[in-house]
Tab-separated table of C-alpha atoms and ligand atoms in Angstrom:
chain	number	residue	atom	x	y	z
A	1	MET	CA	0.612	-15.641	-23.181
A	2	LYS	CA	3.519	-17.188	-24.875
A	3	LYS	CA	3.573	-21.006	-24.347
A	4	GLU	CA	6.180	-22.306	-26.725
A	5	LYS	CA	9.527	-22.939	-25.059
A	6	SER	CA	11.932	-20.083	-25.554
A	7	CYS	CA	15.535	-19.503	-24.948
A	8	PRO	CA	16.224	-16.935	-22.170
A	9	VAL	CA	18.690	-14.195	-22.529
A	10	ILE	CA	21.468	-14.970	-20.012
A	11	ILE	CA	23.755	-12.264	-18.845
A	12	ALA	CA	26.963	-13.666	-17.405
A	13	ARG	CA	28.330	-12.408	-14.082
A	14	GLN	CA	30.964	-10.119	-15.704
A	15	GLU	CA	28.400	-8.402	-17.830
A	16	HIS	CA	26.131	-7.029	-15.215
A	17	GLU	CA	26.495	-4.774	-12.268
A	18	ILE	CA	24.659	-6.805	-9.541
A	19	SER	CA	27.022	-7.523	-6.769
A	20	ARG	CA	26.368	-10.007	-3.854
A	21	LYS	CA	27.490	-7.251	-1.528
A	22	LEU	CA	24.131	-5.487	-2.178
A	23	MET	CA	22.115	-8.468	-1.356
A	24	SER	CA	20.600	-9.553	1.915
A	25	PRO	CA	23.115	-12.033	3.693
A	26	ASN	CA	20.151	-14.052	4.741
A	27	ALA	CA	18.880	-14.311	1.098
A	28	LEU	CA	22.369	-15.418	0.046
A	29	ARG	CA	22.589	-18.029	2.864
A	30	THR	CA	19.207	-19.308	1.645
A	31	LEU	CA	20.278	-19.441	-1.922
A	32	TYR	CA	23.642	-21.257	-1.135
A	33	ARG	CA	21.888	-23.836	1.144
A	34	LEU	CA	19.557	-24.685	-1.930
A	35	LYS	CA	22.437	-24.841	-4.234
A	36	ASP	CA	24.504	-27.023	-1.894
A	37	ASN	CA	21.575	-29.429	-1.733
A	38	GLY	CA	21.430	-29.795	-5.527
A	39	TYR	CA	18.443	-27.444	-6.171
A	40	VAL	CA	18.069	-24.551	-8.376
A	41	GLY	CA	17.848	-21.250	-6.454
A	42	TYR	CA	17.022	-17.852	-7.998
A	43	LEU	CA	16.430	-14.334	-6.641
A	44	VAL	CA	13.277	-13.056	-8.490
A	45	GLY	CA	11.043	-10.107	-8.899
A	46	GLY	CA	11.349	-6.721	-7.436
A	47	CYS	CA	14.753	-7.282	-5.834
A	48	VAL	CA	16.528	-8.084	-9.103
A	49	ARG	CA	14.735	-5.098	-10.758
A	50	ASP	CA	15.798	-2.759	-7.940
A	51	LEU	CA	19.379	-4.052	-7.738
A	52	LEU	CA	19.831	-3.401	-11.513
A	53	LEU	CA	18.460	0.006	-11.116
A	54	GLY	CA	20.632	0.774	-8.185
A	55	ARG	CA	17.770	1.007	-5.737
A	56	GLU	CA	17.559	-0.654	-2.370
A	57	PRO	CA	15.168	-3.643	-2.653
A	58	LYS	CA	12.263	-3.804	-0.210
A	59	ASP	CA	12.385	-7.550	0.135
A	60	PHE	CA	14.284	-10.564	-1.385
A	61	ASP	CA	12.193	-13.225	-2.871
A	62	VAL	CA	13.689	-16.671	-3.743
A	63	VAL	CA	12.295	-19.355	-6.127
A	64	THR	CA	13.553	-22.855	-6.449
A	65	ASN	CA	12.651	-26.143	-7.921
A	66	ALA	CA	12.540	-27.708	-4.399
A	67	THR	CA	9.002	-28.341	-3.031
A	68	PRO	CA	7.922	-26.692	0.136
A	69	ASN	CA	8.381	-29.766	2.146
A	70	GLU	CA	11.856	-30.338	0.681
A	71	VAL	CA	12.693	-26.675	1.656
A	72	LYS	CA	11.411	-27.350	5.106
A	73	ARG	CA	13.726	-30.421	5.503
A	74	MET	CA	16.695	-28.219	4.528
A	75	PHE	CA	16.061	-25.334	6.939
A	76	ARG	CA	15.373	-25.748	10.631
A	77	ASN	CA	14.161	-22.117	10.725
A	78	CYS	CA	11.476	-22.777	8.105
A	79	ARG	CA	7.708	-22.392	8.347
A	80	LEU	CA	5.289	-23.363	5.620
A	81	ILE	CA	2.478	-20.920	5.171
A	82	GLY	CA	-0.523	-20.644	2.827
A	83	ARG	CA	-3.155	-23.215	2.249
A	84	ARG	CA	-3.791	-22.454	-1.485
A	85	PHE	CA	-0.207	-22.209	-2.520
A	86	ARG	CA	2.297	-23.436	0.010
A	87	LEU	CA	5.275	-21.060	0.533
A	88	ALA	CA	8.286	-21.422	2.855
A	89	HIS	CA	9.314	-18.719	5.185
A	90	ILE	CA	12.832	-18.826	6.358
A	91	HIS	CA	13.023	-17.026	9.698
A	92	PHE	CA	16.202	-15.103	10.483
A	93	GLN	CA	16.670	-12.731	13.487
A	94	ASP	CA	15.437	-9.671	11.680
A	95	GLU	CA	14.225	-10.861	8.328
A	96	ILE	CA	11.940	-13.434	6.738
A	97	ILE	CA	13.063	-14.858	3.290
A	98	GLU	CA	10.221	-16.036	1.248
A	99	VAL	CA	10.966	-19.195	-0.844
A	100	ALA	CA	8.453	-20.291	-3.500
A	101	THR	CA	8.414	-23.278	-5.673
A	102	PHE	CA	8.523	-22.456	-9.455
A	103	ARG	CA	4.898	-21.997	-10.522
A	104	SER	CA	3.067	-22.013	-13.673
A	105	GLN	CA	0.013	-20.058	-14.767
A	106	ALA	CA	-0.656	-21.089	-18.326
A	107	SER	CA	-2.358	-24.374	-17.525
A	108	ASN	CA	-5.859	-24.928	-18.897
A	109	GLU	CA	-4.658	-28.280	-20.137
A	110	PRO	CA	-5.301	-31.629	-18.075
A	111	GLU	CA	-3.777	-31.667	-14.627
A	112	PRO	CA	0.004	-31.785	-15.050
A	113	GLU	CA	2.410	-34.264	-13.333
A	114	PRO	CA	4.053	-32.601	-10.362
A	115	LYS	CA	7.438	-31.297	-11.262
A	116	GLU	CA	9.351	-31.653	-8.028
A	117	ALA	CA	13.093	-32.093	-8.514
A	118	HIS	CA	13.480	-35.056	-6.299
A	119	GLY	CA	10.229	-36.757	-6.953
A	120	ALA	CA	8.855	-36.386	-3.469
A	121	GLU	CA	5.189	-35.487	-2.732
A	122	HIS	CA	4.022	-37.235	-5.902
A	123	ARG	CA	0.690	-38.090	-4.353
A	124	GLN	CA	-0.002	-34.481	-3.648
A	125	ARG	CA	-2.821	-33.007	-5.767
A	126	HIS	CA	-2.197	-29.792	-7.819
A	127	PRO	CA	-5.431	-28.203	-8.716
A	128	ARG	CA	-5.004	-26.300	-11.926
A	129	MET	CA	-5.588	-22.564	-12.654
A	130	VAL	CA	-9.199	-21.708	-12.433
A	131	LYS	CA	-10.730	-18.595	-13.931
A	132	ASP	CA	-14.261	-17.226	-13.454
A	133	ASP	CA	-16.655	-16.415	-16.438
A	134	ASP	CA	-15.003	-13.003	-16.952
A	135	GLY	CA	-11.425	-14.558	-17.069
A	136	MET	CA	-10.326	-13.480	-13.603
A	137	ILE	CA	-7.934	-15.967	-11.917
A	138	LEU	CA	-9.537	-17.611	-8.891
A	139	ARG	CA	-6.875	-20.187	-8.313
A	140	ASP	CA	-3.370	-20.763	-9.925
A	141	ASN	CA	-1.505	-23.057	-7.793
A	142	VAL	CA	0.324	-25.258	-10.198
A	143	TYR	CA	3.996	-25.984	-9.919
A	144	GLY	CA	5.998	-25.252	-13.133
A	145	THR	CA	9.319	-24.700	-14.768
A	146	PRO	CA	11.570	-21.649	-14.349
A	147	GLU	CA	10.274	-20.271	-17.699
A	148	GLU	CA	6.635	-20.748	-16.667
A	149	ASP	CA	7.356	-19.059	-13.449
A	150	ALA	CA	8.713	-16.025	-15.210
A	151	LEU	CA	5.802	-15.938	-17.646
A	152	ARG	CA	3.127	-15.902	-15.056
A	153	ARG	CA	4.537	-12.634	-13.485
A	154	ASP	CA	2.965	-9.246	-14.129
A	155	PHE	CA	5.429	-7.140	-15.884
A	156	THR	CA	8.775	-7.780	-17.847
A	157	VAL	CA	10.839	-5.709	-15.545
A	158	ASN	CA	9.482	-7.941	-12.557
A	159	ALA	CA	10.321	-11.237	-14.195
A	160	LEU	CA	14.176	-11.213	-14.057
A	161	ALA	CA	15.986	-13.887	-12.036
A	162	TYR	CA	19.464	-13.973	-10.539
A	163	ASN	CA	20.874	-17.429	-10.615
A	164	ILE	CA	23.048	-18.425	-7.584
A	165	ALA	CA	24.702	-21.272	-9.531
A	166	ASP	CA	26.737	-18.863	-11.774
A	167	PHE	CA	25.713	-15.353	-10.630
A	168	SER	CA	23.999	-14.776	-14.056
A	169	ILE	CA	20.854	-12.882	-14.872
A	170	ILE	CA	18.152	-14.866	-16.752
A	171	ASP	CA	15.597	-12.897	-18.696
A	172	TYR	CA	12.660	-14.807	-20.449
A	173	THR	CA	10.535	-11.800	-21.238
A	174	GLY	CA	12.631	-8.909	-22.436
A	175	GLY	CA	12.802	-7.382	-19.107
A	176	LEU	CA	16.305	-6.091	-19.417
A	177	ALA	CA	15.551	-4.041	-22.461
A	178	ASP	CA	12.429	-2.628	-20.849
A	179	LEU	CA	14.407	-1.808	-17.663
A	180	ASP	CA	16.982	0.005	-19.837
A	181	ALA	CA	14.265	1.859	-21.785
A	182	GLY	CA	12.265	2.590	-18.574
A	183	ILE	CA	9.128	0.913	-19.711
A	184	ILE	CA	6.305	-0.984	-17.803
A	185	ARG	CA	5.013	-3.564	-20.119
A	186	THR	CA	2.871	-6.611	-19.216
A	187	ILE	CA	4.062	-10.059	-20.081
A	188	GLY	CA	1.722	-11.339	-22.758
A	189	ASP	CA	-1.599	-9.807	-23.854
A	190	PRO	CA	-2.242	-6.913	-21.600
A	191	ASP	CA	-6.026	-7.247	-22.123
A	192	VAL	CA	-5.770	-10.792	-20.802
A	193	ARG	CA	-3.313	-10.023	-18.060
A	194	PHE	CA	-5.599	-7.188	-16.651
A	195	GLN	CA	-8.615	-9.384	-16.893
A	196	GLU	CA	-6.938	-12.145	-15.018
A	197	ASP	CA	-6.066	-9.850	-12.158
A	198	PRO	CA	-7.356	-6.309	-12.241
A	199	VAL	CA	-4.926	-5.395	-9.310
A	200	ARG	CA	-2.077	-5.481	-11.875
A	201	MET	CA	-3.536	-2.106	-13.185
A	202	LEU	CA	-2.728	-0.447	-9.847
A	203	ARG	CA	0.750	-2.170	-9.789
A	204	ALA	CA	1.370	-0.759	-13.310
A	205	VAL	CA	0.613	2.767	-11.989
A	206	ARG	CA	2.700	2.318	-8.815
A	207	PHE	CA	5.812	1.035	-10.726
A	208	ALA	CA	5.493	3.701	-13.377
A	209	ALA	CA	5.374	6.426	-10.751
A	210	GLN	CA	7.918	4.908	-8.332
A	211	LEU	CA	10.522	4.186	-11.017
A	212	ALA	CA	9.712	7.078	-13.148
A	213	PHE	CA	8.945	4.703	-16.069
A	214	THR	CA	6.554	4.956	-18.851
A	215	ILE	CA	3.664	2.620	-19.279
A	216	GLU	CA	4.156	0.990	-22.749
A	217	GLU	CA	1.412	1.970	-25.300
A	218	ASN	CA	-0.481	-1.274	-25.572
A	219	THR	CA	-0.413	-1.813	-21.960
A	220	ARG	CA	-1.651	1.597	-21.323
A	221	LYS	CA	-4.458	1.183	-23.829
A	222	ALA	CA	-5.517	-2.028	-22.321
A	223	LEU	CA	-5.445	-0.413	-18.800
A	224	VAL	CA	-7.604	2.526	-19.839
A	225	ALA	CA	-10.095	0.084	-21.503
A	226	ALA	CA	-10.230	-2.132	-18.396
A	227	ALA	CA	-10.129	0.577	-15.755
A	228	ASP	CA	-13.757	0.201	-14.820
A	229	THR	CA	-13.162	-3.555	-14.092
A	230	ILE	CA	-10.864	-2.708	-11.089
A	231	VAL	CA	-13.912	-2.975	-8.939
A	232	ARG	CA	-13.893	-6.688	-9.454
A	233	ALA	CA	-10.888	-7.068	-7.328
A	234	ALA	CA	-11.327	-8.053	-3.785
A	235	PRO	CA	-12.036	-4.897	-1.696
A	236	PRO	CA	-9.485	-5.685	1.077
A	237	ARG	CA	-6.818	-6.266	-1.635
A	238	LEU	CA	-7.622	-3.063	-3.341
A	239	TYR	CA	-7.191	-1.186	-0.019
A	240	ASP	CA	-3.875	-2.858	0.527
A	241	GLU	CA	-2.593	-1.969	-2.994
A	242	LEU	CA	-3.887	1.553	-2.771
A	243	LEU	CA	-2.139	2.035	0.538
A	244	LYS	CA	1.254	0.796	-1.009
A	245	LEU	CA	0.580	3.126	-4.010
A	246	ILE	CA	-0.050	6.274	-1.988
A	247	LEU	CA	2.712	5.529	0.540
A	248	SER	CA	5.179	4.835	-2.190
A	249	GLY	CA	6.709	8.195	-1.780
A	250	GLU	CA	5.175	9.077	-5.278
A	251	GLY	CA	1.546	9.295	-4.300
A	252	ALA	CA	0.941	12.569	-6.151
A	253	LYS	CA	2.263	11.111	-9.346
A	254	CYS	CA	0.225	7.974	-8.793
A	255	TYR	CA	-2.846	10.069	-8.299
A	256	ASP	CA	-2.306	11.827	-11.689
A	257	LEU	CA	-1.981	8.505	-13.391
A	258	LEU	CA	-4.973	6.990	-11.616
A	259	ARG	CA	-7.027	9.987	-12.835
A	260	GLN	CA	-5.699	10.034	-16.353
A	261	THR	CA	-6.444	6.331	-16.757
A	262	GLY	CA	-9.979	6.438	-15.214
A	263	LEU	CA	-8.949	4.195	-12.346
A	264	PHE	CA	-9.548	6.828	-9.659
A	265	ALA	CA	-13.097	7.428	-10.774
A	266	ALA	CA	-13.942	3.714	-10.758
A	267	LEU	CA	-12.344	3.309	-7.264
A	268	PHE	CA	-13.873	6.309	-5.632
A	269	PRO	CA	-16.987	7.277	-7.699
A	270	ALA	CA	-18.683	9.544	-5.182
A	271	PHE	CA	-15.498	11.186	-3.938
A	272	SER	CA	-14.274	11.645	-7.472
A	273	SER	CA	-17.478	13.369	-8.661
A	274	TRP	CA	-17.277	15.688	-5.385
A	275	LEU	CA	-13.654	16.605	-6.512
A	276	GLY	CA	-14.753	17.197	-10.056
A	277	ALA	CA	-18.056	19.094	-9.256
A	278	GLU	CA	-16.426	21.937	-7.268
A	279	SER	CA	-15.665	25.092	-9.161
A	280	GLU	CA	-12.115	26.283	-9.585
A	281	GLY	CA	-10.725	22.862	-8.872
A	282	TYR	CA	-10.054	23.781	-5.288
A	283	PRO	CA	-10.724	20.374	-3.622
A	284	HIS	CA	-8.780	18.704	-6.427
A	285	THR	CA	-5.769	20.976	-5.819
A	286	ARG	CA	-6.088	20.559	-2.052
A	287	PHE	CA	-6.048	16.716	-2.547
A	288	GLY	CA	-2.897	16.898	-4.674
A	289	GLU	CA	-1.288	19.149	-1.978
A	290	MET	CA	-2.010	16.625	0.582
A	291	LEU	CA	-0.613	13.932	-1.368
A	292	SER	CA	2.607	15.988	-2.023
A	293	CYS	CA	2.809	16.576	1.760
A	294	VAL	CA	2.537	12.924	2.314
A	295	ASP	CA	5.195	12.168	-0.341
A	296	SER	CA	7.712	14.597	1.196
A	297	ARG	CA	7.176	13.004	4.691
A	298	ILE	CA	7.697	9.506	3.281
A	299	GLN	CA	10.771	10.680	1.363
A	300	GLN	CA	12.140	12.094	4.537
A	301	GLY	CA	11.843	8.629	6.172
A	302	HIS	CA	8.747	9.405	8.306
A	303	LYS	CA	5.855	6.995	8.624
A	304	VAL	CA	2.306	8.100	7.952
A	305	SER	CA	-0.349	5.841	9.549
A	306	PRO	CA	-3.357	4.779	7.535
A	307	PRO	CA	-5.814	6.738	9.628
A	308	LEU	CA	-3.744	9.885	9.491
A	309	LEU	CA	-3.424	9.418	5.590
A	310	LEU	CA	-7.243	8.868	5.265
A	311	ALA	CA	-7.895	12.021	7.360
A	312	LEU	CA	-5.571	14.106	5.296
A	313	LEU	CA	-7.016	12.951	1.973
A	314	PHE	CA	-10.662	12.634	2.838
A	315	GLY	CA	-10.949	15.192	5.789
A	316	GLU	CA	-12.476	17.960	3.809
A	317	TYR	CA	-14.865	15.678	2.054
A	318	ILE	CA	-15.978	14.194	5.408
A	319	ASP	CA	-16.132	17.637	6.919
A	320	GLU	CA	-18.580	18.713	4.207
A	321	LYS	CA	-20.769	15.755	4.967
A	322	ALA	CA	-20.529	16.577	8.599
A	323	GLU	CA	-21.624	20.141	7.923
A	324	ARG	CA	-24.745	18.833	6.223
A	325	PHE	CA	-25.635	16.757	9.183
A	326	ARG	CA	-25.084	19.681	11.343
A	327	ARG	CA	-27.335	21.809	9.365
A	328	GLN	CA	-30.011	19.331	9.900
A	329	GLY	CA	-29.677	19.785	13.544
A	330	ALA	CA	-27.248	17.066	14.682
A	331	PRO	CA	-24.797	17.946	17.535
A	332	TRP	CA	-21.152	18.384	16.360
A	333	LEU	CA	-19.702	14.991	17.532
A	334	GLN	CA	-22.661	13.017	16.089
A	335	SER	CA	-22.376	14.906	12.695
A	336	VAL	CA	-18.773	13.669	12.500
A	337	ASN	CA	-19.725	10.125	13.331
A	338	ALA	CA	-22.508	10.161	10.863
A	339	ALA	CA	-20.228	11.716	8.151
A	340	VAL	CA	-17.495	9.093	8.650
A	341	ALA	CA	-20.192	6.313	8.614
A	342	GLU	CA	-21.555	7.752	5.311
A	343	PHE	CA	-18.001	7.868	3.841
A	344	MET	CA	-17.256	4.238	4.818
A	345	GLY	CA	-20.519	3.128	3.501
A	346	GLU	CA	-19.875	4.481	0.062
A	347	THR	CA	-16.206	3.566	0.025
A	348	CYS	CA	-15.980	0.065	1.508
A	349	PRO	CA	-17.886	-1.925	-1.065
A	350	ILE	CA	-15.072	-1.223	-3.436
A	351	VAL	CA	-12.099	-0.360	-1.268
A	352	MET	CA	-12.457	-2.071	1.996
A	353	ILE	CA	-11.249	0.179	4.819
A	354	ALA	CA	-11.196	-2.029	7.982
A	355	ASN	CA	-13.564	-0.773	10.769
A	356	ARG	CA	-10.688	-0.277	13.121
A	357	VAL	CA	-9.079	2.111	10.665
A	358	GLY	CA	-12.373	3.877	10.055
A	359	ASN	CA	-12.809	4.410	13.748
A	360	ALA	CA	-9.323	5.715	14.141
A	361	LEU	CA	-10.066	8.120	11.219
A	362	ARG	CA	-13.209	9.368	12.970
A	363	ASP	CA	-11.161	9.912	16.234
A	364	ILE	CA	-8.524	11.994	14.498
A	365	ILE	CA	-11.121	14.226	13.007
A	366	SER	CA	-13.322	14.483	16.099
A	367	GLN	CA	-10.568	14.694	18.713
A	368	GLN	CA	-8.787	17.713	17.250
A	369	MET	CA	-11.407	19.701	19.015
A	370	ARG	CA	-9.618	19.011	22.246
A	371	LEU	CA	-6.420	20.643	21.162
A	372	LYS	CA	-8.206	24.070	21.503
A	373	LYS	CA	-8.806	23.518	25.157
A	374	ILE	CA	-5.516	24.250	26.818
A	375	PRO	CA	-4.680	23.151	29.451
A	376	GLY	CA	-8.250	21.536	29.475
A	377	ARG	CA	-9.277	18.813	31.857
A	378	ARG	CA	-6.731	16.137	32.337
A	379	PRO	CA	-4.366	17.051	29.448
A	380	GLU	CA	-2.203	14.042	30.382
A	381	SER	CA	-5.036	11.647	29.457
A	382	PHE	CA	-5.287	13.336	26.022
A	383	ILE	CA	-1.499	13.135	25.442
A	384	ALA	CA	-1.539	9.461	26.500
A	385	ARG	CA	-3.811	8.665	23.652
A	386	HIS	CA	-2.175	6.318	21.072
A	387	ASP	CA	-3.333	8.663	18.391
A	388	PHE	CA	-2.119	11.860	19.991
A	389	ASN	CA	0.657	12.408	17.576
A	390	ASP	CA	-1.581	11.750	14.536
A	391	ILE	CA	-4.151	14.323	15.781
A	392	ILE	CA	-1.253	16.892	16.167
A	393	GLU	CA	0.062	16.136	12.836
A	394	PHE	CA	-3.355	16.387	11.159
A	395	CYS	CA	-3.909	19.761	12.605
A	396	ARG	CA	-0.405	20.893	11.826
A	397	ILE	CA	-0.754	19.867	8.184
A	398	THR	CA	-4.349	21.102	7.617
A	399	ARG	CA	-4.574	24.086	9.853
A	400	GLY	CA	-0.938	24.989	10.440
A	401	ASP	CA	-1.080	28.101	8.474
A	402	LYS	CA	-3.010	29.840	11.276
A	403	LYS	CA	-1.015	31.487	14.015
A	404	ASP	CA	-3.303	30.567	16.910
A	405	VAL	CA	-3.322	26.886	15.832
A	406	VAL	CA	0.538	26.806	15.683
A	407	LYS	CA	0.678	28.180	19.244
A	408	GLN	CA	-1.711	25.596	20.506
A	409	LEU	CA	-0.020	22.842	18.801
A	410	ASP	CA	3.444	23.873	20.072
A	411	TRP	CA	2.013	24.109	23.574
A	412	TRP	CA	0.726	20.570	23.337
A	413	ALA	CA	3.801	19.233	21.750
A	414	ALA	CA	5.966	20.768	24.480
A	415	GLN	CA	3.556	19.466	27.084
A	416	SER	CA	3.772	16.002	25.712
A	417	GLN	CA	7.553	16.039	25.962
A	418	GLN	CA	7.639	17.341	29.570
A	419	GLN	CA	6.489	16.120	32.958
A	420	VAL	CA	5.982	19.606	34.359
A	421	PRO	CA	3.093	21.600	33.005
A	422	VAL	CA	4.052	24.179	30.396
A	423	PRO	CA	2.830	27.660	31.055
A	424	LEU	CA	0.103	28.848	28.574
A	425	PRO	CA	1.001	31.399	25.978
A	426	PRO	CA	-0.478	34.622	27.262
A	427	ASP	CA	-2.737	35.267	24.293
A	428	LEU	CA	-4.283	31.864	24.605
A	429	THR	CA	-5.083	31.794	28.253
A	430	GLU	CA	-8.627	32.978	27.576
A	431	GLU	CA	-9.324	29.970	25.378
A	432	SER	CA	-8.609	27.682	28.174
A	433	ASP	CA	-11.149	29.148	30.424
A	434	ALA	CA	-13.698	26.501	31.209
A	435	PRO	CA	-16.868	28.528	31.466
A	436	GLN	CA	-16.048	30.446	28.300
A	437	HIS	CA	-15.498	27.119	26.420
A	438	LYS	CA	-18.922	26.063	27.604
A	439	ARG	CA	-20.487	29.409	26.317
A	440	LYS	CA	-18.852	28.697	22.897
A	441	ARG	CA	-20.143	25.213	22.553
A	442	ARG	CA	-23.630	26.443	23.233
A	443	ARG	CA	-23.304	29.181	20.790
A	444	ARG	CA	-22.165	26.659	18.085
A	445	ARG	CA	-25.239	24.589	18.652
A	446	ARG	CA	-27.523	27.481	18.096
A	447	ASN	CA	-25.775	28.508	15.039
A	448	PRO	CA	-26.516	26.101	12.030
A	449	LYS	CA	-23.671	27.595	10.010
A	450	ALA	CA	-21.010	26.606	12.703
A	451	LYS	CA	-17.527	26.107	11.376
A	452	SER	CA	-16.753	22.800	9.794
A	453	VAL	CA	-14.976	19.974	11.654
A	454	THR	CA	-11.526	20.629	10.516
A	455	GLU	CA	-12.048	24.436	11.177
A	456	VAL	CA	-12.880	24.099	14.937
A	457	VAL	CA	-9.253	24.316	16.065
B	1	ATP	P1	7.955	-4.022	-4.297
B	1	ATP	O1	9.233	-3.202	-4.561
B	1	ATP	O2	6.732	-3.190	-4.054
B	1	ATP	O3	8.206	-5.229	-3.300
B	1	ATP	P2	7.801	-6.223	-6.239
B	1	ATP	O4	7.824	-6.255	-7.689
B	1	ATP	O5	8.848	-6.938	-5.438
B	1	ATP	O6	7.769	-4.660	-5.644
B	1	ATP	P3	5.819	-7.735	-4.821
B	1	ATP	O7	4.429	-7.471	-4.477
B	1	ATP	O8	6.784	-7.837	-3.719
B	1	ATP	O9	6.347	-6.583	-5.834
B	1	ATP	O10	5.832	-9.040	-5.668
B	1	ATP	C1	7.035	-9.879	-6.038
B	1	ATP	C2	6.945	-10.369	-7.418
B	1	ATP	O11	5.783	-11.245	-7.557
B	1	ATP	C3	6.702	-9.200	-8.431
B	1	ATP	O12	7.939	-8.649	-8.821
B	1	ATP	C4	6.143	-10.027	-9.579
B	1	ATP	O13	7.096	-10.709	-10.359
B	1	ATP	C5	5.181	-11.013	-8.859
B	1	ATP	N1	3.836	-10.460	-8.698
B	1	ATP	C6	3.417	-9.840	-7.544
B	1	ATP	N2	2.147	-9.558	-7.793
B	1	ATP	C7	1.671	-10.067	-9.020
B	1	ATP	C8	0.524	-10.120	-9.726
B	1	ATP	N3	-0.642	-9.526	-9.270
B	1	ATP	N4	0.530	-10.753	-10.878
B	1	ATP	C9	1.662	-11.421	-11.345
B	1	ATP	N5	2.712	-11.299	-10.739
B	1	ATP	C10	2.803	-10.745	-9.531
B	2	MG	MG1	8.753	-7.183	-3.291
């Protein structure tokens, strides 16, 4: 990491395309208030990158030289959050603007003097960055200069700042050139930066896929070399980052990159070898198809819940596990429970799926059985389930190529939109017959080669 003081490239207002009209009015209000009180105020990170690329930013982050307490004194609608590193959240009606004090990372020297603009909080202790034996950052809560704040960021294209004082863009790391060239490059030595925080490898993949950028050669080499170390990141954080990545609207591209770099095999060793072991690449292709399907939903503006996403991606894998339990004599529902439990057991030590999400995943896979029984007993109670739409979606996506299934799903969808019962399609009436349903269930128990969980509809 560069430590010597360097001059930033400054792009004046008239030389760049970012207009304040494209910014969140609340972010602008926050920046002007900081400026009017004599502080520095920058927009930073993803929002500057996205504004320059003509994309709509997801959120607007502000950095300043005011300390959190100084920010709090300036805004009545401010709450301080975070124990380790205090951040100010400015609450507006429909938006929260995060304001952080400039931070430094490159600080293995003796504890620095606090760098507050107005000298307040001098007695506050500022623990320095702490790394573990393998170089992973455990703590990095040190205030810093604007330059240090830029240098601690992950990629050059994420380190650009927009200065409210003169509407210029400040570039300490060559981010503008990389943005023009479509390159994702770590700031500083990529080996060190991925060692400090392995999650940055997932972020590199996400930004490359999302922005259609290339990962710069040295960054890519370091990423491939460090791919196995991804398991050192905290499992809940890996789950969050993977969700962002798969729900970015470019999940299929992300998956390709994860596979090419070795990250996928490190994150999901058992699932990955299952995908690889099958002949003709069928599960692998199927997995890619599911991702493309999720991508098109996201691109059309639909939401995909985490349990539905997991059911779509891992449904067949879980199914095969359930089939194994069934062959050993377990009843159908128990087989699904055992299969989901086994899947969670092998996945969660690396990628932590919360139990609540695991239970919801199990419900989607097991409850699809009920769609077959139309009208069934108390259909309204099934329709009232919070995950009813996810169950319908899951079946439509995975089994929607079967005529019977489509009819059943349409019936349930119509039923859920109406108060009055919808008549059954004539050729499905038989299915709803209660005694016949019972007969079918008994037959399934006797037959160890019964259809798999996702094929029961
Ligand atoms: P998105 O469009 O997904 O919000 P983003 O770049 O804004 O992309 P955030 O997670 O919102 O990503 O983070 C905001 C900024 O914080 C980033 O642009 C980057 O400068 C910095 N940052 C985030 N995570 C890291 C990290 N792991 N290491 C270093 N800097 C980081
Ligand atoms: Mg962001």
